[in-house]
Coordinates of N, CA and C in Angstrom, one line a residue:
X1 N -17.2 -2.8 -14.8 CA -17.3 -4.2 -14.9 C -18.0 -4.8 -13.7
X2 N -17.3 -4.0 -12.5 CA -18.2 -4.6 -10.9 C -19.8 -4.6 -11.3
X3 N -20.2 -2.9 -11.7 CA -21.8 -3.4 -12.1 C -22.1 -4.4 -12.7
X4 N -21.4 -4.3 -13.8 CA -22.4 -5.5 -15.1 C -22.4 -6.8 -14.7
X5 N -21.1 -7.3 -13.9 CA -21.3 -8.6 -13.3 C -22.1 -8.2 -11.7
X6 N -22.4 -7.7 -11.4 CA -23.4 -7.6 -10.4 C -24.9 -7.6 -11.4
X7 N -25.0 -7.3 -12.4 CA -26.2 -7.0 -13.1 C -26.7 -8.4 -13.9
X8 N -25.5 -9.4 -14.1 CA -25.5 -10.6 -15.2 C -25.1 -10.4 -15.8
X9 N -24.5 -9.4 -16.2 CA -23.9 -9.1 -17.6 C -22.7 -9.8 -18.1
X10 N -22.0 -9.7 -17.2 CA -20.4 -10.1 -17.1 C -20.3 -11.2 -16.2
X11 N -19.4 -12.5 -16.5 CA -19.2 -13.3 -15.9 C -18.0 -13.1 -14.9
X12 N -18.2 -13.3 -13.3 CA -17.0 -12.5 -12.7 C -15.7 -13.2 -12.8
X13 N -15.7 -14.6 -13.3 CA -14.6 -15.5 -13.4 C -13.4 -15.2 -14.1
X14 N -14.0 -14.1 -15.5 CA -13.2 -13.1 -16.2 C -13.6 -11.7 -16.5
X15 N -14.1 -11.3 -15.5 CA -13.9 -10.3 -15.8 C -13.7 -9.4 -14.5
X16 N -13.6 -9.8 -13.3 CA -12.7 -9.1 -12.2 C -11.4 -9.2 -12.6
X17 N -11.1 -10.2 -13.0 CA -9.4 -10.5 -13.2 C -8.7 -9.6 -14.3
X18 N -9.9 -8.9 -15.2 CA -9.7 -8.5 -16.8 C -9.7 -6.6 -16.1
X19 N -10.5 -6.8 -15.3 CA -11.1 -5.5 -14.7 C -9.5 -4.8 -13.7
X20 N -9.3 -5.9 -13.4 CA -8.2 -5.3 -12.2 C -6.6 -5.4 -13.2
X21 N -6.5 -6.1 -13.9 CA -5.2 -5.8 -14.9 C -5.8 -4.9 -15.7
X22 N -6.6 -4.1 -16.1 CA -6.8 -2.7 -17.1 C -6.1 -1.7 -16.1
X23 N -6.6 -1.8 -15.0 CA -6.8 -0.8 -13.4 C -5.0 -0.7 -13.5
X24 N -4.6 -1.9 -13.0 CA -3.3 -1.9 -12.9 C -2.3 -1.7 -13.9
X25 N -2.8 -1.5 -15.3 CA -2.3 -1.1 -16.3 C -2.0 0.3 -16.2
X26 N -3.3 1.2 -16.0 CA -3.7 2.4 -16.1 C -2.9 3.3 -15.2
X27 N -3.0 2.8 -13.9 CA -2.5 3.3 -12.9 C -1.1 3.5 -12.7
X28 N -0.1 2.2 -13.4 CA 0.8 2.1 -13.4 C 1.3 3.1 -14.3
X29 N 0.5 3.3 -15.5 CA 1.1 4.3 -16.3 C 1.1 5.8 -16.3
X30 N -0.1 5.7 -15.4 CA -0.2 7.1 -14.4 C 1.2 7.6 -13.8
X31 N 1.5 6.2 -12.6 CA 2.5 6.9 -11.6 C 3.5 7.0 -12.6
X32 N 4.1 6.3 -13.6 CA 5.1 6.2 -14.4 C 5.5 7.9 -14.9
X33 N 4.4 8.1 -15.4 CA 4.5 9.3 -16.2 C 4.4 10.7 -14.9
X34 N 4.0 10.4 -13.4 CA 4.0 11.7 -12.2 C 5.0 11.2 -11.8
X35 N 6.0 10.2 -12.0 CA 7.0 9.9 -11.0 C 7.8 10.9 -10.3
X36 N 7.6 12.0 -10.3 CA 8.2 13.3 -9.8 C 7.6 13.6 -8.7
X37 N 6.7 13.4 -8.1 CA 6.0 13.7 -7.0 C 6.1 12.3 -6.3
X38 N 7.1 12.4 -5.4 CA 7.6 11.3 -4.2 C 6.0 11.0 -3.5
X39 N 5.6 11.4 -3.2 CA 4.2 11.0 -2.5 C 3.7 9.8 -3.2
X40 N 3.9 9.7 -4.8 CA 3.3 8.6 -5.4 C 4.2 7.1 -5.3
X41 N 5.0 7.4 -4.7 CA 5.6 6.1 -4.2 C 5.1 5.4 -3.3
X42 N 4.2 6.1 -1.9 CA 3.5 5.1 -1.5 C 2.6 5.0 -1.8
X43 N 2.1 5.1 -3.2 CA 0.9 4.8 -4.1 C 0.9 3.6 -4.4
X44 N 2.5 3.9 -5.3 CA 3.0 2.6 -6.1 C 2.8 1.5 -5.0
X45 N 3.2 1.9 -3.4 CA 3.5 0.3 -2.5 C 2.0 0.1 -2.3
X46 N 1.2 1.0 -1.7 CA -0.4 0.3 -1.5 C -0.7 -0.6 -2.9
X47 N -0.8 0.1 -3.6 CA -1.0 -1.0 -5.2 C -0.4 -2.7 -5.2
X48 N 0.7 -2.2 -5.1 CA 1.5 -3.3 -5.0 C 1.3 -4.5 -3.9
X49 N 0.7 -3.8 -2.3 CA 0.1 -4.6 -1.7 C -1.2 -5.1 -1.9
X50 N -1.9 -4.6 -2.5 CA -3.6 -4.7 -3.2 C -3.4 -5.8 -4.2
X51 N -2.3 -5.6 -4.9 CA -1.9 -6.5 -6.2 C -1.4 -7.8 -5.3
X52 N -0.5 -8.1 -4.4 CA -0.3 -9.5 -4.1 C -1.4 -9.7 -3.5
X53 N -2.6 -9.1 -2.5 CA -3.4 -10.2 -1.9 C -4.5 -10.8 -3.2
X54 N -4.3 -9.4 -3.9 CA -5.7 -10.4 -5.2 C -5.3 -11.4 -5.9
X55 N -4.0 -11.0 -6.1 CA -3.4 -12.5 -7.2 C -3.8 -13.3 -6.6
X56 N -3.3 -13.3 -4.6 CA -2.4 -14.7 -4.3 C -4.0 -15.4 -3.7
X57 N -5.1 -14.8 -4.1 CA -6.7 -14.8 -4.1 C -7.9 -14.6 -5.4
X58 N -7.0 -15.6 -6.3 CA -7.9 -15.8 -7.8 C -8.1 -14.7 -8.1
X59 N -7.5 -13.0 -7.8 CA -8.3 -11.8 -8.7 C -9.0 -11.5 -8.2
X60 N -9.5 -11.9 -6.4 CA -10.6 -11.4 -5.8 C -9.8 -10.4 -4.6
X61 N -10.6 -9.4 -4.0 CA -10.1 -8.8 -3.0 C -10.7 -9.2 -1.9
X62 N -10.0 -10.2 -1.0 CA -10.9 -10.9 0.6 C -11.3 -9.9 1.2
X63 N -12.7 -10.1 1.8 CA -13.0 -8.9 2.8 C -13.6 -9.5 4.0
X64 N -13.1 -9.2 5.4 CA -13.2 -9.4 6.1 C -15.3 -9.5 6.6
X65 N -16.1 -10.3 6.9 CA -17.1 -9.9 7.3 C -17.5 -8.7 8.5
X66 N -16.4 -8.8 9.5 CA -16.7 -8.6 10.7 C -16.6 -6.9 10.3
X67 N -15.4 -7.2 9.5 CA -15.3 -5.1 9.2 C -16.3 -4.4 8.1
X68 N -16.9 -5.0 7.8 CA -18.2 -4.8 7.1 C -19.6 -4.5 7.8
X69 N -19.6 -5.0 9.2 CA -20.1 -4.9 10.0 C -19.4 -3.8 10.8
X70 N -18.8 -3.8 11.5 CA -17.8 -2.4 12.2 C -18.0 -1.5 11.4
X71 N -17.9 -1.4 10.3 CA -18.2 -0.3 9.2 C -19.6 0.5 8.7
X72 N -20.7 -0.5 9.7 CA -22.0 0.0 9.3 C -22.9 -1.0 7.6
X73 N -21.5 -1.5 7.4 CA -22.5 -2.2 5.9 C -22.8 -3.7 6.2
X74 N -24.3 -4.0 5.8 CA -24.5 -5.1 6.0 C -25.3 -5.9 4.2
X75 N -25.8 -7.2 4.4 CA -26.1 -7.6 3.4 C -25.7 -8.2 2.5
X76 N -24.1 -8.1 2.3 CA -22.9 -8.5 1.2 C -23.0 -9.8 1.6
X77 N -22.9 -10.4 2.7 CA -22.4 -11.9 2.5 C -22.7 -13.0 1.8
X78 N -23.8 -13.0 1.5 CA -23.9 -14.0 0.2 C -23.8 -13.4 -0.7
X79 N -23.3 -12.4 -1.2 CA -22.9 -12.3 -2.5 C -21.2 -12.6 -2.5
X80 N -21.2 -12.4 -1.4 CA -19.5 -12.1 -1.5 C -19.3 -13.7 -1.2
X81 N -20.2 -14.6 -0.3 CA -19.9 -15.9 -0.5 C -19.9 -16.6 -1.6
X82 N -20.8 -16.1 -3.0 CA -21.1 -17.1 -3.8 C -20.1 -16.3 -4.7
X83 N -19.2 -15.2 -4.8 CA -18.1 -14.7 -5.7 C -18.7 -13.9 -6.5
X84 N -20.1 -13.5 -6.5 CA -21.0 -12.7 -7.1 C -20.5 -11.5 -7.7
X85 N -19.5 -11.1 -6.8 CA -19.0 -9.5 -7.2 C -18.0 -9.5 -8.0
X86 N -17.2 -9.2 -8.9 CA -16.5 -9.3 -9.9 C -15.2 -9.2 -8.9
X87 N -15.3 -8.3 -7.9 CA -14.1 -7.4 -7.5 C -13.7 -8.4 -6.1
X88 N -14.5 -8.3 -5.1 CA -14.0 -8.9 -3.8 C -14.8 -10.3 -3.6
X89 N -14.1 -11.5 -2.5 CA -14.5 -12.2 -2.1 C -14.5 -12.0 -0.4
X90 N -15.6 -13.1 -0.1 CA -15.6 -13.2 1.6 C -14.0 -14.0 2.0
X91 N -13.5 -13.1 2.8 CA -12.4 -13.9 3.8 C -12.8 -15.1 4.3
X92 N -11.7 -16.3 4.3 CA -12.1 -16.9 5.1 C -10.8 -18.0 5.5
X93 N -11.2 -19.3 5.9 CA -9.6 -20.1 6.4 C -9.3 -20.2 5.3
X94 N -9.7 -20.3 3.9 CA -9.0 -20.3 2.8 C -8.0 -19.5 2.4
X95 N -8.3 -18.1 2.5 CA -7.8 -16.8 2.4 C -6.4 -16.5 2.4
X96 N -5.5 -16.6 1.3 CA -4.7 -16.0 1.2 C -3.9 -14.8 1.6
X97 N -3.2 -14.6 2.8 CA -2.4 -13.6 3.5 C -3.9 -12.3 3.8
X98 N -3.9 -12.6 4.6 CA -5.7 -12.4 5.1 C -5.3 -11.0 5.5
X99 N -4.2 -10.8 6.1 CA -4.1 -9.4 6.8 C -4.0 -8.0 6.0
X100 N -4.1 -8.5 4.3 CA -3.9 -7.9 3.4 C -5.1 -7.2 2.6
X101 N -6.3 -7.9 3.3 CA -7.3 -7.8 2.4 C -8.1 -6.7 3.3
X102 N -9.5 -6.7 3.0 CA -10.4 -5.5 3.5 C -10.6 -5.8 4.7
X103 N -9.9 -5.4 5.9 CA -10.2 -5.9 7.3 C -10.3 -4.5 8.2
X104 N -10.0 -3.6 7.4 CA -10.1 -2.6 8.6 C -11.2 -1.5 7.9
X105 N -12.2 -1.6 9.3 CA -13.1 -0.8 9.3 C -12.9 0.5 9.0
X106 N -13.9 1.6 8.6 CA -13.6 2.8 8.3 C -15.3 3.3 9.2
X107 N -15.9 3.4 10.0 CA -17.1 3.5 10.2 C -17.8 4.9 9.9
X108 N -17.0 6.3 10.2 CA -17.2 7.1 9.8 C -17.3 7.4 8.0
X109 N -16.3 6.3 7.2 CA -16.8 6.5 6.1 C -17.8 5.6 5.4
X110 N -18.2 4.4 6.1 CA -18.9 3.8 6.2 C -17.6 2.5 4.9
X111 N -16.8 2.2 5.4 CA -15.6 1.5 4.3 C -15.0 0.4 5.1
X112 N -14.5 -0.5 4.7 CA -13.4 -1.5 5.0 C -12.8 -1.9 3.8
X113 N -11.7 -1.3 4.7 CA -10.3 -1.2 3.8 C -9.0 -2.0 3.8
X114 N -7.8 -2.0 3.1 CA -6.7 -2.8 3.5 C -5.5 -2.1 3.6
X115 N -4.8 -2.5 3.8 CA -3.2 -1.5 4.1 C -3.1 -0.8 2.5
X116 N -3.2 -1.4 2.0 CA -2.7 -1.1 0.8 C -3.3 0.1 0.5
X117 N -5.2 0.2 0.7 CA -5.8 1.0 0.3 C -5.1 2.5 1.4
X118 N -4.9 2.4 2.5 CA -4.2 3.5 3.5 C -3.1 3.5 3.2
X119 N -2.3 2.6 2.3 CA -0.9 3.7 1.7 C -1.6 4.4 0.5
X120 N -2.4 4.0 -0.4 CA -2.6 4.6 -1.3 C -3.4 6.2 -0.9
X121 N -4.3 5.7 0.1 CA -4.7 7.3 0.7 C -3.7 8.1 0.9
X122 N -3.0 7.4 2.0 CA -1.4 8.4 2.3 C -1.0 9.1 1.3
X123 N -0.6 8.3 0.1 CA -0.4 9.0 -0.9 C -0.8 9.9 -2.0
X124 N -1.8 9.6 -1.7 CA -2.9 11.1 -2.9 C -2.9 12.1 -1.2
X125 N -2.7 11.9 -0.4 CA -3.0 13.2 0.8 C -1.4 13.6 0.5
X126 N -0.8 12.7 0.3 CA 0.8 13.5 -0.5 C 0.6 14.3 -1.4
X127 N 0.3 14.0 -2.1 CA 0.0 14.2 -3.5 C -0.7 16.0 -3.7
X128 N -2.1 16.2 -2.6 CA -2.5 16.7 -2.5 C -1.3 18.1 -1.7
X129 N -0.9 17.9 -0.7 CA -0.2 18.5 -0.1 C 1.0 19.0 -0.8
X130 N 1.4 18.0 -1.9 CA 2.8 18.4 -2.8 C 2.3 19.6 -3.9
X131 N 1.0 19.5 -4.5 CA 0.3 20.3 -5.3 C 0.1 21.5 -4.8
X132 N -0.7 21.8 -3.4 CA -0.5 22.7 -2.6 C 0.3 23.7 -2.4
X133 N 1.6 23.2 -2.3 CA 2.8 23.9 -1.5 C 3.2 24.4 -3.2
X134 N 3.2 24.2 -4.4 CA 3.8 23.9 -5.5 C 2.6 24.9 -6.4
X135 N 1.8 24.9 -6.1 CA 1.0 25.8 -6.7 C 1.0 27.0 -6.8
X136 N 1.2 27.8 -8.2 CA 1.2 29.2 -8.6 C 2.7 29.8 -8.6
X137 N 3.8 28.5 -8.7 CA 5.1 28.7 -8.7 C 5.5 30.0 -7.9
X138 N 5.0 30.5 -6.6 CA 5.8 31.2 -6.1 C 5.9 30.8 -4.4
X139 N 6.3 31.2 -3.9 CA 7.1 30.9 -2.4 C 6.1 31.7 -1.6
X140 N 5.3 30.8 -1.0 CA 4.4 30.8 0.0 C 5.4 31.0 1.5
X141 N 4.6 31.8 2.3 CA 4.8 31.7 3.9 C 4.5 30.2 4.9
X142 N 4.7 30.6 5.6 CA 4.2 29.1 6.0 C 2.8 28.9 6.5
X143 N 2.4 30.4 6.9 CA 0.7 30.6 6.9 C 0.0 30.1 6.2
X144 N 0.7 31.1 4.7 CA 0.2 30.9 3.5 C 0.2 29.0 3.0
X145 N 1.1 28.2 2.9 CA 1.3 27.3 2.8 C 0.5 26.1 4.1
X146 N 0.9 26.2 4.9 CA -0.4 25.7 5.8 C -1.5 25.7 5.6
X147 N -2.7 27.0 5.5 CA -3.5 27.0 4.9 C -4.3 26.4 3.8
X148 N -3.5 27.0 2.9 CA -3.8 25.7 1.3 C -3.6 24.2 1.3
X149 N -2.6 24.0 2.7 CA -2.6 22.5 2.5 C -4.4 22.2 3.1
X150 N -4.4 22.8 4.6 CA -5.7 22.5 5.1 C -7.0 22.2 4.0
X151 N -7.1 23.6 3.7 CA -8.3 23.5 2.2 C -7.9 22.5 1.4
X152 N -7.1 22.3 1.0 CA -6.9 20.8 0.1 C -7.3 19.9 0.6
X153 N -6.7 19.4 2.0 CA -7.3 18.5 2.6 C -8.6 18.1 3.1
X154 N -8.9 19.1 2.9 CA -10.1 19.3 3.7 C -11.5 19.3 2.6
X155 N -11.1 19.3 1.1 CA -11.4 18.9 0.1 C -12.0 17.6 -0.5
X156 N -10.2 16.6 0.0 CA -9.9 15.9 -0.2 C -11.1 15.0 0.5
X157 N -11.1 15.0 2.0 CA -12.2 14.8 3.0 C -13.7 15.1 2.9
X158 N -14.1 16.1 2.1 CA -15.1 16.1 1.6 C -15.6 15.1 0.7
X159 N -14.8 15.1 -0.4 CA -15.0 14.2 -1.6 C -15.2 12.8 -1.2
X160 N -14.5 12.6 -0.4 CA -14.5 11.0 -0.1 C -15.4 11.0 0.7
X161 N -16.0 11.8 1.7 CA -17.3 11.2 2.6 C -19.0 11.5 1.2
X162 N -18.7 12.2 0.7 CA -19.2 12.1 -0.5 C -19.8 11.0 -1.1
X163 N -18.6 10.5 -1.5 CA -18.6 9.0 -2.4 C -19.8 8.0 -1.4
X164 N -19.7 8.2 -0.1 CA -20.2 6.8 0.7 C -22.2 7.0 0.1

């Protein structure tokens, strides 16, 4: 939906707000159904902090300019000023619990992010590491176990420098 209303397609007035309750539908019924794997608990809380700044911010996710800049990305501001993007808006004195939104730089992955999104990492790097240790149902050494967490992680860190 972020493309199409970046394209004209979709008006963002309804369809970030439509876009981010599918998400939070989805997700939620995700952790519902892995609730066994404790790591997804601080999934559930990053969400849940991602979920009050957008509400208590029309559906929009604030993003700090300055960490958009610290982060290497430039260009956004008038789009993000004029609400152009379905998904985030520019921070600003209006801004709703500001310390919640995209303010921390990521420069190496070229990202600005929010608490919510670093618990939700935390918790897929849980996630990853509970998979790890749990894999092939037999009792790893701690070599052995060490190891596989590394390579997972180190997977994990691949994938995401990937994405940028």
């Amino acid at each position: 939906m972020a493309y199409g209303t970046y394209r004209g397609l979709f008006q963002p007035e309804w369809a970030g707000p439509l876009a981010k309750v599918l998400v939070l539908l989805l997700v939620g019924y995700g952790l519902y159904r892995n609730r066994h794997l404790k790591s997804l608990y601080l999934v559930l809380l990053g969400l849940a902090l991602n979920a009050l700044v957008i509400f208590a911010n029309g559906g929009h996710m604030p993003v700090s300019l300055d960490a958009l800049k610290k982060a290497g990305i430039e260009g956004w501001e008038e789009l993000l000023k004029t609400r152009g993007d379905a998904v985030h808006s520019l921070l600003d004195e209006s801004t709703h619990l500001p310390f919640l939104g995209d303010v921390i730089a990521l420069p190496p992955l070229r990202k600005a992010v929010s608490l919510g999104d670093l618990f939700i990492l935390a918790g897929i790097v849980g996630v990853v590491v509970e998979g790890a240790l749990r894999a092939g149902g037999r009792r790893l050494s701690r070599r052995q176990a060490a190891f596989r967490v590394l390579v997972f992680l180190l997977l994990v860190f691949v994938l995401l420098t990937l994405r940028t």
